[in-house]
PDB file of C-alpha atoms and ligand atoms in Angstrom:
ATOM      1  CA  MET A   3     106.414 105.543  97.574  1.00 96.00           C
ATOM      2  CA  LEU A   4     106.884 106.766  94.017  1.00 98.00           C
ATOM      3  CA  ILE A   5     107.456 104.370  91.105  1.00 98.00           C
ATOM      4  CA  ARG A   6     108.759 106.137  88.010  1.00 98.00           C
ATOM      5  CA  GLU A   7     110.953 105.671  84.944  1.00 98.00           C
ATOM      6  CA  MET A   8     114.698 105.562  85.568  1.00 98.00           C
ATOM      7  CA  SER A   9     116.604 108.585  84.260  1.00 98.00           C
ATOM      8  CA  GLU A  10     120.328 109.059  83.690  1.00 98.00           C
ATOM      9  CA  SER A  11     120.603 111.171  86.842  1.00 98.00           C
ATOM     10  CA  ASP A  12     119.447 108.121  88.896  1.00 98.00           C
ATOM     11  CA  ILE A  13     122.259 105.902  87.684  1.00 98.00           C
ATOM     12  CA  SER A  14     124.877 106.688  90.322  1.00 97.00           C
ATOM     13  CA  GLN A  15     122.428 105.731  93.127  1.00 98.00           C
ATOM     14  CA  VAL A  16     121.263 102.668  91.188  1.00 98.00           C
ATOM     15  CA  SER A  17     124.834 101.586  90.555  1.00 98.00           C
ATOM     16  CA  SER A  18     125.819 101.885  94.212  1.00 97.00           C
ATOM     17  CA  ILE A  19     122.872  99.608  95.178  1.00 98.00           C
ATOM     18  CA  GLU A  20     123.849  97.209  92.356  1.00 98.00           C
ATOM     19  CA  GLN A  21     127.488  96.978  93.609  1.00 97.00           C
ATOM     20  CA  LYS A  22     126.304  96.037  97.117  1.00 97.00           C
ATOM     21  CA  ILE A  23     123.862  93.332  96.002  1.00 97.00           C
ATOM     22  CA  PHE A  24     125.302  91.447  93.027  1.00 96.00           C
ATOM     23  CA  SER A  25     128.572  89.502  92.648  1.00 95.00           C
ATOM     24  CA  GLU A  26     128.825  90.586  88.990  1.00 95.00           C
ATOM     25  CA  PRO A  27     127.246  94.027  89.048  1.00 97.00           C
ATOM     26  CA  TRP A  28     126.310  96.027  85.971  1.00 97.00           C
ATOM     27  CA  THR A  29     128.404  99.154  85.441  1.00 98.00           C
ATOM     28  CA  LYS A  30     127.045 102.696  85.136  1.00 98.00           C
ATOM     29  CA  ASP A  31     127.633 102.427  81.379  1.00 98.00           C
ATOM     30  CA  ASP A  32     125.592  99.212  81.241  1.00 98.00           C
ATOM     31  CA  PHE A  33     122.642 101.041  82.840  1.00 98.00           C
ATOM     32  CA  THR A  34     123.097 104.123  80.661  1.00 98.00           C
ATOM     33  CA  ASN A  35     123.070 102.000  77.497  1.00 98.00           C
ATOM     34  CA  ALA A  36     120.081 100.012  78.760  1.00 98.00           C
ATOM     35  CA  ILE A  37     117.874 103.015  79.468  1.00 98.00           C
ATOM     36  CA  ARG A  38     118.838 104.828  76.250  1.00 98.00           C
ATOM     37  CA  CYS A  39     117.359 102.022  74.169  1.00 97.00           C
ATOM     38  CA  LYS A  40     113.737 102.936  73.392  1.00 95.00           C
ATOM     39  CA  SER A  41     112.486  99.347  73.378  1.00 96.00           C
ATOM     40  CA  ASN A  42     113.588  98.820  76.995  1.00 98.00           C
ATOM     41  CA  GLY A  43     111.740  99.885  80.144  1.00 98.00           C
ATOM     42  CA  TYR A  44     113.447 100.711  83.455  1.00 98.00           C
ATOM     43  CA  LEU A  45     111.764 101.812  86.687  1.00 98.00           C
ATOM     44  CA  VAL A  46     112.973 103.037  90.069  1.00 98.00           C
ATOM     45  CA  VAL A  47     111.169 103.210  93.408  1.00 98.00           C
ATOM     46  CA  GLU A  48     111.748 106.365  95.407  1.00 98.00           C
ATOM     47  CA  ILE A  49     110.971 106.924  99.089  1.00 98.00           C
ATOM     48  CA  ASN A  50     111.752 110.346 100.609  1.00 97.00           C
ATOM     49  CA  ASN A  51     113.873 111.262  97.560  1.00 95.00           C
ATOM     50  CA  GLU A  52     115.997 108.122  97.940  1.00 97.00           C
ATOM     51  CA  ILE A  53     116.091 105.327  95.355  1.00 98.00           C
ATOM     52  CA  VAL A  54     115.341 102.090  97.190  1.00 98.00           C
ATOM     53  CA  ALA A  55     114.662  99.679  94.309  1.00 98.00           C
ATOM     54  CA  TYR A  56     114.893  99.309  90.546  1.00 98.00           C
ATOM     55  CA  CYS A  57     114.165  96.883  87.738  1.00 98.00           C
ATOM     56  CA  GLY A  58     113.973  96.776  83.976  1.00 98.00           C
ATOM     57  CA  TYR A  59     113.117  94.805  80.864  1.00 98.00           C
ATOM     58  CA  TRP A  60     114.642  94.612  77.422  1.00 98.00           C
ATOM     59  CA  GLY A  61     111.920  94.528  74.799  1.00 97.00           C
ATOM     60  CA  ILE A  62     112.605  92.259  71.851  1.00 94.00           C
ATOM     61  CA  ALA A  63     109.889  91.372  69.324  1.00 92.00           C
ATOM     62  CA  GLY A  64     106.977  91.736  71.747  1.00 92.00           C
ATOM     63  CA  GLU A  65     108.792  89.889  74.511  1.00 96.00           C
ATOM     64  CA  GLY A  66     110.272  91.414  77.668  1.00 97.00           C
ATOM     65  CA  ASP A  67     113.467  90.011  79.173  1.00 98.00           C
ATOM     66  CA  ILE A  68     113.547  91.170  82.792  1.00 98.00           C
ATOM     67  CA  TYR A  69     116.915  92.089  84.359  1.00 95.00           C
ATOM     68  CA  ASN A  70     118.265  93.943  87.360  1.00 92.00           C
ATOM     69  CA  VAL A  71     115.527  93.355  89.919  1.00 98.00           C
ATOM     70  CA  ALA A  72     116.756  94.768  93.218  1.00 98.00           C
ATOM     71  CA  VAL A  73     115.389  96.185  96.465  1.00 98.00           C
ATOM     72  CA  LYS A  74     117.774  97.714  99.022  1.00 98.00           C
ATOM     73  CA  GLN A  75     118.319  95.337 101.925  1.00 97.00           C
ATOM     74  CA  GLU A  76     116.668  97.548 104.574  1.00 97.00           C
ATOM     75  CA  TYR A  77     113.517  97.996 102.439  1.00 98.00           C
ATOM     76  CA  ARG A  78     112.815  94.324 101.687  1.00 98.00           C
ATOM     77  CA  GLY A  79     109.696  92.484 102.858  1.00 98.00           C
ATOM     78  CA  GLN A  80     107.398  95.503 102.346  1.00 98.00           C
ATOM     79  CA  GLN A  81     105.868  94.489  98.974  1.00 98.00           C
ATOM     80  CA  ILE A  82     108.099  96.983  97.170  1.00 98.00           C
ATOM     81  CA  GLY A  83     109.412  94.337  94.764  1.00 98.00           C
ATOM     82  CA  TYR A  84     105.878  93.123  94.077  1.00 98.00           C
ATOM     83  CA  HIS A  85     104.463  96.582  93.323  1.00 98.00           C
ATOM     84  CA  MET A  86     107.494  97.603  91.276  1.00 98.00           C
ATOM     85  CA  LEU A  87     107.323  94.514  89.040  1.00 98.00           C
ATOM     86  CA  THR A  88     103.532  94.823  88.668  1.00 97.00           C
ATOM     87  CA  GLU A  89     104.138  98.348  87.394  1.00 98.00           C
ATOM     88  CA  LEU A  90     106.996  97.195  85.120  1.00 98.00           C
ATOM     89  CA  ILE A  91     104.739  94.582  83.529  1.00 97.00           C
ATOM     90  CA  GLN A  92     102.012  97.203  82.958  1.00 96.00           C
ATOM     91  CA  HIS A  93     104.618  99.538  81.478  1.00 96.00           C
ATOM     92  CA  GLY A  94     105.617  96.842  78.998  1.00 96.00           C
ATOM     93  CA  ILE A  95     102.011  95.964  78.144  1.00 95.00           C
ATOM     94  CA  SER A  96     101.408  99.597  77.207  1.00 94.00           C
ATOM     95  CA  LYS A  97     104.317  99.245  74.739  1.00 94.00           C
ATOM     96  CA  GLY A  98     103.019  95.996  73.221  1.00 94.00           C
ATOM     97  CA  ILE A  99     104.944  93.476  75.295  1.00 95.00           C
ATOM     98  CA  ALA A 100     102.737  90.460  75.857  1.00 90.00           C
ATOM     99  CA  SER A 101     105.043  88.001  77.585  1.00 96.00           C
ATOM    100  CA  TYR A 102     108.007  88.152  79.933  1.00 97.00           C
ATOM    101  CA  THR A 103     110.927  85.928  80.731  1.00 98.00           C
ATOM    102  CA  LEU A 104     113.786  86.017  83.238  1.00 98.00           C
ATOM    103  CA  GLU A 105     116.538  83.934  84.758  1.00 98.00           C
ATOM    104  CA  VAL A 106     117.053  83.565  88.486  1.00 98.00           C
ATOM    105  CA  ARG A 107     119.591  81.692  90.597  1.00 98.00           C
ATOM    106  CA  ALA A 108     118.148  78.310  91.600  1.00 98.00           C
ATOM    107  CA  SER A 109     118.875  79.037  95.293  1.00 98.00           C
ATOM    108  CA  ASN A 110     117.154  82.447  95.258  1.00 98.00           C
ATOM    109  CA  THR A 111     113.864  81.375  96.822  1.00 98.00           C
ATOM    110  CA  ALA A 112     112.824  84.931  97.751  1.00 98.00           C
ATOM    111  CA  ALA A 113     112.972  86.038  94.111  1.00 98.00           C
ATOM    112  CA  ILE A 114     111.443  82.804  92.765  1.00 98.00           C
ATOM    113  CA  ARG A 115     108.473  83.179  95.138  1.00 98.00           C
ATOM    114  CA  LEU A 116     108.068  86.811  94.173  1.00 98.00           C
ATOM    115  CA  TYR A 117     107.983  85.872  90.478  1.00 98.00           C
ATOM    116  CA  GLU A 118     105.547  83.013  91.146  1.00 98.00           C
ATOM    117  CA  ARG A 119     103.280  85.422  93.014  1.00 97.00           C
ATOM    118  CA  LEU A 120     103.255  87.568  89.888  1.00 97.00           C
ATOM    119  CA  GLY A 121     102.204  84.554  87.795  1.00 97.00           C
ATOM    120  CA  PHE A 122     105.572  83.454  86.392  1.00 98.00           C
ATOM    121  CA  GLN A 123     106.048  79.735  85.840  1.00 97.00           C
ATOM    122  CA  ASN A 124     109.166  77.616  85.893  1.00 97.00           C
ATOM    123  CA  ALA A 125     110.118  76.733  82.305  1.00 97.00           C
ATOM    124  CA  GLY A 126     113.351  74.836  82.869  1.00 97.00           C
ATOM    125  CA  ILE A 127     116.944  75.067  83.992  1.00 98.00           C
ATOM    126  CA  ARG A 128     120.027  76.606  82.366  1.00 97.00           C
ATOM    127  CA  LYS A 129     122.897  74.518  83.722  1.00 97.00           C
ATOM    128  CA  ASP A 130     125.805  76.487  85.246  1.00 97.00           C
ATOM    129  CA  PHE A 131     124.424  79.763  83.879  1.00 96.00           C
ATOM    130  CA  TYR A 132     125.876  81.853  86.702  1.00 96.00           C
ATOM    131  CA  THR A 133     129.429  82.331  87.945  1.00 95.00           C
ATOM    132  CA  LYS A 134     130.649  83.777  91.277  1.00 94.00           C
ATOM    133  CA  PRO A 135     129.417  81.316  92.525  1.00 96.00           C
ATOM    134  CA  ARG A 136     128.661  78.885  89.740  1.00 97.00           C
ATOM    135  CA  GLU A 137     124.987  77.955  89.828  1.00 97.00           C
ATOM    136  CA  ASP A 138     122.097  76.858  87.619  1.00 98.00           C
ATOM    137  CA  ALA A 139     119.490  79.377  86.496  1.00 98.00           C
ATOM    138  CA  VAL A 140     115.777  78.741  86.668  1.00 98.00           C
ATOM    139  CA  ILE A 141     114.122  80.096  83.511  1.00 98.00           C
ATOM    140  CA  MET A 142     110.687  81.605  84.172  1.00 98.00           C
ATOM    141  CA  TRP A 143     107.953  82.842  81.850  1.00 97.00           C
ATOM    142  CA  LEU A 144     104.849  84.961  82.276  1.00 97.00           C
ATOM    143  CA  GLU A 145     102.484  84.662  79.321  1.00 88.00           C
ATOM    144  CA  PRO A 146     100.313  85.608  77.660  1.00 76.00           C
ATOM    145  CA  ILE A 147      99.175  88.850  79.240  1.00 64.00           C
ATOM    146  CA  GLN A 148      95.821  90.395  78.320  1.00 60.00           C
TER     147      GLN A 148
HETATM  148  C1  LIG B 204     113.959  89.362  95.586  1.00 67.04           C
HETATM  149  C2  LIG B 204     113.644  90.789  96.062  1.00 67.04           C
HETATM  150  C3  LIG B 204     113.641  91.714  94.842  1.00 67.04           C
HETATM  151  C4  LIG B 204     112.269  90.784  96.740  1.00 67.04           C
HETATM  152  O1  LIG B 204     111.907  92.138  97.018  1.00 67.04           O
HETATM  153  P1  LIG B 204     110.945  92.507  98.257  1.00 67.04           P
HETATM  154  O2  LIG B 204     110.512  93.917  98.068  1.00 67.04           O
HETATM  155  O3  LIG B 204     111.615  92.176  99.533  1.00 67.04           O
HETATM  156  O4  LIG B 204     109.726  91.495  98.019  1.00 67.04           O
HETATM  157  P2  LIG B 204     108.204  91.762  98.455  1.00 67.04           P
HETATM  158  O5  LIG B 204     108.175  92.315  99.835  1.00 67.04           O
HETATM  159  O6  LIG B 204     107.539  92.539  97.382  1.00 67.04           O
HETATM  160  O7  LIG B 204     107.625  90.283  98.506  1.00 67.04           O
HETATM  161  C5  LIG B 204     106.702  89.803  97.555  1.00 67.04           C
HETATM  162  C6  LIG B 204     106.670  88.284  97.603  1.00 67.04           C
HETATM  163  O8  LIG B 204     107.954  87.768  97.280  1.00 67.04           O
HETATM  164  C7  LIG B 204     108.206  86.604  98.092  1.00 67.04           C
HETATM  165  N1  LIG B 204     109.324  86.899  98.999  1.00 67.04           N
HETATM  166  C8  LIG B 204     109.968  88.071  99.161  1.00 67.04           C
HETATM  167  N2  LIG B 204     110.969  87.946 100.048  1.00 67.04           N
HETATM  168  C9  LIG B 204     110.953  86.664 100.472  1.00 67.04           C
HETATM  169  C10 LIG B 204     111.757  85.911 101.364  1.00 67.04           C
HETATM  170  N3  LIG B 204     112.790  86.464 102.022  1.00 67.04           N
HETATM  171  N4  LIG B 204     111.478  84.585 101.520  1.00 67.04           N
HETATM  172  C11 LIG B 204     110.474  84.008 100.855  1.00 67.04           C
HETATM  173  N5  LIG B 204     109.643  84.666  99.982  1.00 67.04           N
HETATM  174  C12 LIG B 204     109.908  85.982  99.794  1.00 67.04           C
HETATM  175  C13 LIG B 204     106.945  86.326  98.851  1.00 67.04           C
HETATM  176  O9  LIG B 204     106.117  85.520  98.044  1.00 67.04           O
HETATM  177  C14 LIG B 204     106.360  87.723  98.957  1.00 67.04           C
HETATM  178  O10 LIG B 204     104.967  87.685  99.113  1.00 67.04           O
HETATM  179  P3  LIG B 204     104.339  87.641 100.618  1.00 67.04           P
HETATM  180  O11 LIG B 204     104.879  88.837 101.316  1.00 67.04           O
HETATM  181  O12 LIG B 204     102.870  87.693 100.369  1.00 67.04           O
HETATM  182  O13 LIG B 204     104.822  86.356 101.217  1.00 67.04           O
HETATM  183  C15 LIG B 204     114.700  91.263  97.118  1.00 67.04           C
HETATM  184  O14 LIG B 204     114.818  90.273  98.131  1.00 67.04           O
HETATM  185  C16 LIG B 204     116.091  91.545  96.544  1.00 67.04           C
HETATM  186  O15 LIG B 204     116.376  92.643  96.086  1.00 67.04           O
HETATM  187  N6  LIG B 204     116.957  90.526  96.599  1.00 67.04           N
HETATM  188  C17 LIG B 204     118.356  90.695  96.133  1.00 67.04           C
HETATM  189  C18 LIG B 204     118.459  90.852  94.640  1.00 67.04           C
HETATM  190  C19 LIG B 204     117.852  89.692  93.900  1.00 67.04           C
HETATM  191  O16 LIG B 204     117.980  88.543  94.294  1.00 67.04           O
HETATM  192  N7  LIG B 204     117.202  90.013  92.782  1.00 67.04           N
HETATM  193  C20 LIG B 204     116.578  89.041  91.918  1.00 67.04           C
HETATM  194  C21 LIG B 204     117.530  88.639  90.873  1.00 67.04           C
HETATM  195  S1  LIG B 204     116.771  87.531  89.687  1.00 67.04           S
END
């Protein structure tokens, strides 16, 4: 398993995973714009030359907003998400990001448990944050990181 920075040539594979998983998927242009911004960090996980997972943060004033956490269905439950996010957090720390936040659907217990395992804590609810289907978001924070 190789965890490395996302490059523009990865985006068609990333986008096809994104379309399968999310009801409001990011477009290829969304990913291209995200990875071109120097204050953001995006990683992919590769197994046998295939991208099986990806994630990223947007860095704003020393804070990382995590988006687009996804592991291909057939590769879940193998600690890939855990290792990928551990690496993403280290990546951000090396660029001066000391705390992280994210939103997650209130019903998404797999993701919430993953984030809790990484040390994130529940910091409140954003009512009706999501559409398709409409649902509250749980806001989570990880801070401060040494
Ligand atoms: C959430 C997701 C990224 C987890 O990835 P994963 O590689 O399967 O997770 P891991 O194998 O690294 O699991 C790490 C921890 O997460 C939690 N977890 C993962 N899957 C779980 C599940 N189905 N049920 C409960 N807890 C789960 C557990 O705490 C697990 O630790 P453990 O194995 O010691 O119990 C993956 O299920 C996914 O891509 N889901 C669809 C997209 C999504 O919901 N993204 C998050 C948007 S905010």
